[in-house]
Amino acid sequence: MLPELDEVSAPYWTGGAVGELRIAHCGSCRSYLHPPRGACPDCDAALEFRTVSGNGTLFTFTVNYQQFHPDVPTPFVIALVELDEQPGLRVATNIVDCDPAAVVSGMPVRVRFEEHGEVFVPVFAPARPLT
Ligand SMILES: [Zn+2]
């Protein structure tokens, strides 16, 4: 279930060690890109990572009841979260710390990190208590 750390994506998976969500950014286009890649697909410039707020909105989600791995309890929520920094900047992630039945698209979420050795997986929890 854990990502392969490579040179291109490592800042995304390790920023949580210091509580930071880091997203690749093109200085020429002044835009964020995710998932990270070696160069900007629009202008070919090198990308650098910037620390973002960690705030976003749940764009869409699915609740998974199928057990893929004995260490991952079900049900769990697989989601696309749109980050506040830029329209369309979406991160594939999990929604945690809430009842999956109470999750709704459009709800505000905030990042937190699940530590697995050197990897800090960015996941999101409701920004406000769910009613
Ligand atoms: Zn660019």
mmCIF file of C-alpha atoms and ligand atoms in Angstrom:
data_model
loop_
_atom_site.group_PDB
_atom_site.id
_atom_site.type_symbol
_atom_site.label_atom_id
_atom_site.label_comp_id
_atom_site.label_asym_id
_atom_site.label_seq_id
_atom_site.Cartn_x
_atom_site.Cartn_y
_atom_site.Cartn_z
ATOM 1 C CA MET A 1 0.000 0.000 0.000
ATOM 2 C CA LEU A 2 2.988 2.335 0.391
ATOM 3 C CA PRO A 3 4.376 4.421 -2.445
ATOM 4 C CA GLU A 4 7.775 3.901 -3.975
ATOM 5 C CA LEU A 5 9.922 6.831 -2.986
ATOM 6 C CA ASP A 6 11.759 8.288 -5.928
ATOM 7 C CA GLU A 7 13.590 11.521 -6.602
ATOM 8 C CA VAL A 8 10.577 13.096 -8.275
ATOM 9 C CA SER A 9 7.914 12.312 -5.707
ATOM 10 C CA ALA A 10 9.878 12.084 -2.449
ATOM 11 C CA PRO A 11 9.052 15.627 -1.213
ATOM 12 C CA TYR A 12 5.344 14.810 -1.418
ATOM 13 C CA TRP A 13 5.723 11.648 0.664
ATOM 14 C CA THR A 14 8.180 12.973 3.243
ATOM 15 C CA GLY A 15 7.011 16.559 3.957
ATOM 16 C CA GLY A 16 4.718 15.189 6.649
ATOM 17 C CA ALA A 17 7.784 14.530 8.801
ATOM 18 C CA VAL A 18 7.690 18.253 9.542
ATOM 19 C CA GLY A 19 3.925 18.615 9.145
ATOM 20 C CA GLU A 20 4.074 20.069 5.646
ATOM 21 C CA LEU A 21 2.094 19.146 2.562
ATOM 22 C CA ARG A 22 4.389 19.802 -0.399
ATOM 23 C CA ILE A 23 3.105 20.056 -3.957
ATOM 24 C CA ALA A 24 5.139 20.376 -7.177
ATOM 25 C CA HIS A 25 4.981 23.868 -8.668
ATOM 26 C CA CYS A 26 6.095 25.352 -11.986
ATOM 27 C CA GLY A 27 7.559 28.824 -11.522
ATOM 28 C CA SER A 28 7.171 29.729 -15.220
ATOM 29 C CA CYS A 29 3.502 28.751 -15.464
ATOM 30 C CA ARG A 30 2.854 29.778 -11.867
ATOM 31 C CA SER A 31 0.829 26.648 -11.336
ATOM 32 C CA TYR A 32 0.811 23.575 -9.151
ATOM 33 C CA LEU A 33 0.875 20.078 -10.592
ATOM 34 C CA HIS A 34 -0.026 16.774 -9.046
ATOM 35 C CA PRO A 35 1.082 14.011 -9.113
ATOM 36 C CA PRO A 36 4.660 15.268 -9.246
ATOM 37 C CA ARG A 37 6.724 14.603 -12.360
ATOM 38 C CA GLY A 38 10.192 15.364 -13.661
ATOM 39 C CA ALA A 39 9.331 18.554 -15.531
ATOM 40 C CA CYS A 40 6.363 20.777 -16.293
ATOM 41 C CA PRO A 41 4.232 19.131 -19.017
ATOM 42 C CA ASP A 42 3.330 22.564 -20.414
ATOM 43 C CA CYS A 43 6.670 24.360 -20.605
ATOM 44 C CA ASP A 44 9.243 21.674 -19.678
ATOM 45 C CA ALA A 45 10.670 23.782 -16.856
ATOM 46 C CA ALA A 46 11.990 22.068 -13.749
ATOM 47 C CA LEU A 47 9.471 21.872 -10.933
ATOM 48 C CA GLU A 48 10.034 22.793 -7.348
ATOM 49 C CA PHE A 49 7.993 21.823 -4.346
ATOM 50 C CA ARG A 50 6.088 24.399 -2.362
ATOM 51 C CA THR A 51 4.434 23.961 0.979
ATOM 52 C CA VAL A 52 0.683 24.454 0.705
ATOM 53 C CA SER A 53 -1.949 25.137 3.353
ATOM 54 C CA GLY A 54 -3.184 21.559 3.646
ATOM 55 C CA ASN A 55 -6.761 22.779 3.293
ATOM 56 C CA GLY A 56 -9.042 21.420 0.612
ATOM 57 C CA THR A 57 -12.492 20.289 -0.409
ATOM 58 C CA LEU A 58 -13.657 16.740 -0.946
ATOM 59 C CA PHE A 59 -14.220 16.545 -4.708
ATOM 60 C CA THR A 60 -15.437 12.965 -4.984
ATOM 61 C CA PHE A 61 -15.082 9.740 -3.059
ATOM 62 C CA THR A 62 -15.956 6.076 -2.804
ATOM 63 C CA VAL A 63 -16.334 3.944 0.284
ATOM 64 C CA ASN A 64 -14.446 0.698 -0.015
ATOM 65 C CA TYR A 65 -15.720 -2.356 1.854
ATOM 66 C CA GLN A 66 -13.361 -4.850 0.297
ATOM 67 C CA GLN A 67 -10.307 -5.867 2.244
ATOM 68 C CA PHE A 68 -7.179 -5.500 0.112
ATOM 69 C CA HIS A 69 -4.690 -5.926 2.868
ATOM 70 C CA PRO A 70 -4.944 -7.338 6.418
ATOM 71 C CA ASP A 71 -3.409 -4.158 7.841
ATOM 72 C CA VAL A 72 -6.048 -1.905 6.307
ATOM 73 C CA PRO A 73 -9.374 -2.113 8.140
ATOM 74 C CA THR A 74 -12.592 -1.662 6.178
ATOM 75 C CA PRO A 75 -14.591 0.301 5.364
ATOM 76 C CA PHE A 76 -12.286 3.079 4.247
ATOM 77 C CA VAL A 77 -12.805 6.125 2.067
ATOM 78 C CA ILE A 78 -10.854 6.615 -1.159
ATOM 79 C CA ALA A 79 -11.120 10.219 -2.269
ATOM 80 C CA LEU A 80 -10.061 12.985 -4.580
ATOM 81 C CA VAL A 81 -9.433 16.158 -2.614
ATOM 82 C CA GLU A 82 -9.177 19.491 -4.416
ATOM 83 C CA LEU A 83 -6.625 21.679 -2.684
ATOM 84 C CA ASP A 84 -7.511 25.288 -1.886
ATOM 85 C CA GLU A 85 -4.454 26.611 -3.728
ATOM 86 C CA GLN A 86 -5.735 26.054 -7.255
ATOM 87 C CA PRO A 87 -8.929 24.931 -9.020
ATOM 88 C CA GLY A 88 -8.506 21.422 -10.390
ATOM 89 C CA LEU A 89 -5.483 20.631 -8.214
ATOM 90 C CA ARG A 90 -6.590 17.238 -6.937
ATOM 91 C CA VAL A 91 -4.898 14.647 -4.768
ATOM 92 C CA ALA A 92 -5.863 10.972 -4.576
ATOM 93 C CA THR A 93 -6.016 10.147 -0.891
ATOM 94 C CA ASN A 94 -8.042 8.672 1.946
ATOM 95 C CA ILE A 95 -10.510 10.380 4.256
ATOM 96 C CA VAL A 96 -9.864 9.444 7.878
ATOM 97 C CA ASP A 97 -11.065 10.133 11.411
ATOM 98 C CA CYS A 98 -14.761 10.081 10.597
ATOM 99 C CA ASP A 99 -17.670 7.756 9.945
ATOM 100 C CA PRO A 100 -17.536 6.839 6.218
ATOM 101 C CA ALA A 101 -21.340 7.065 6.146
ATOM 102 C CA ALA A 102 -21.157 10.757 7.086
ATOM 103 C CA VAL A 103 -18.742 11.739 4.316
ATOM 104 C CA VAL A 104 -20.203 14.053 1.656
ATOM 105 C CA SER A 105 -18.713 15.626 -1.472
ATOM 106 C CA GLY A 106 -17.956 19.311 -1.040
ATOM 107 C CA MET A 107 -17.059 19.085 2.616
ATOM 108 C CA PRO A 108 -13.971 20.990 3.778
ATOM 109 C CA VAL A 109 -11.059 18.772 4.748
ATOM 110 C CA ARG A 110 -7.630 19.263 6.187
ATOM 111 C CA VAL A 111 -4.479 17.238 5.730
ATOM 112 C CA ARG A 112 -2.874 14.996 8.297
ATOM 113 C CA PHE A 113 -0.153 12.434 7.902
ATOM 114 C CA GLU A 114 0.097 8.720 8.514
ATOM 115 C CA GLU A 115 3.625 7.743 9.365
ATOM 116 C CA HIS A 116 5.030 4.540 7.886
ATOM 117 C CA GLY A 117 8.761 4.590 8.500
ATOM 118 C CA GLU A 118 10.243 7.278 6.264
ATOM 119 C CA VAL A 119 6.982 7.776 4.384
ATOM 120 C CA PHE A 120 4.327 10.175 5.684
ATOM 121 C CA VAL A 121 1.206 9.481 3.669
ATOM 122 C CA PRO A 122 -0.964 12.603 3.280
ATOM 123 C CA VAL A 123 -4.570 11.799 4.218
ATOM 124 C CA PHE A 124 -7.436 14.150 4.971
ATOM 125 C CA ALA A 125 -9.937 14.508 7.797
ATOM 126 C CA PRO A 126 -13.048 16.682 8.049
ATOM 127 C CA ALA A 127 -12.070 20.291 8.796
ATOM 128 C CA ARG A 128 -15.158 20.607 10.973
ATOM 129 C CA PRO A 129 -17.064 18.022 13.000
ATOM 130 C CA LEU A 130 -19.606 16.185 10.839
ATOM 131 C CA THR A 131 -23.254 16.462 11.755
HETATM 132 ZN ZN ZN B 1 5.372 25.220 -16.706
#
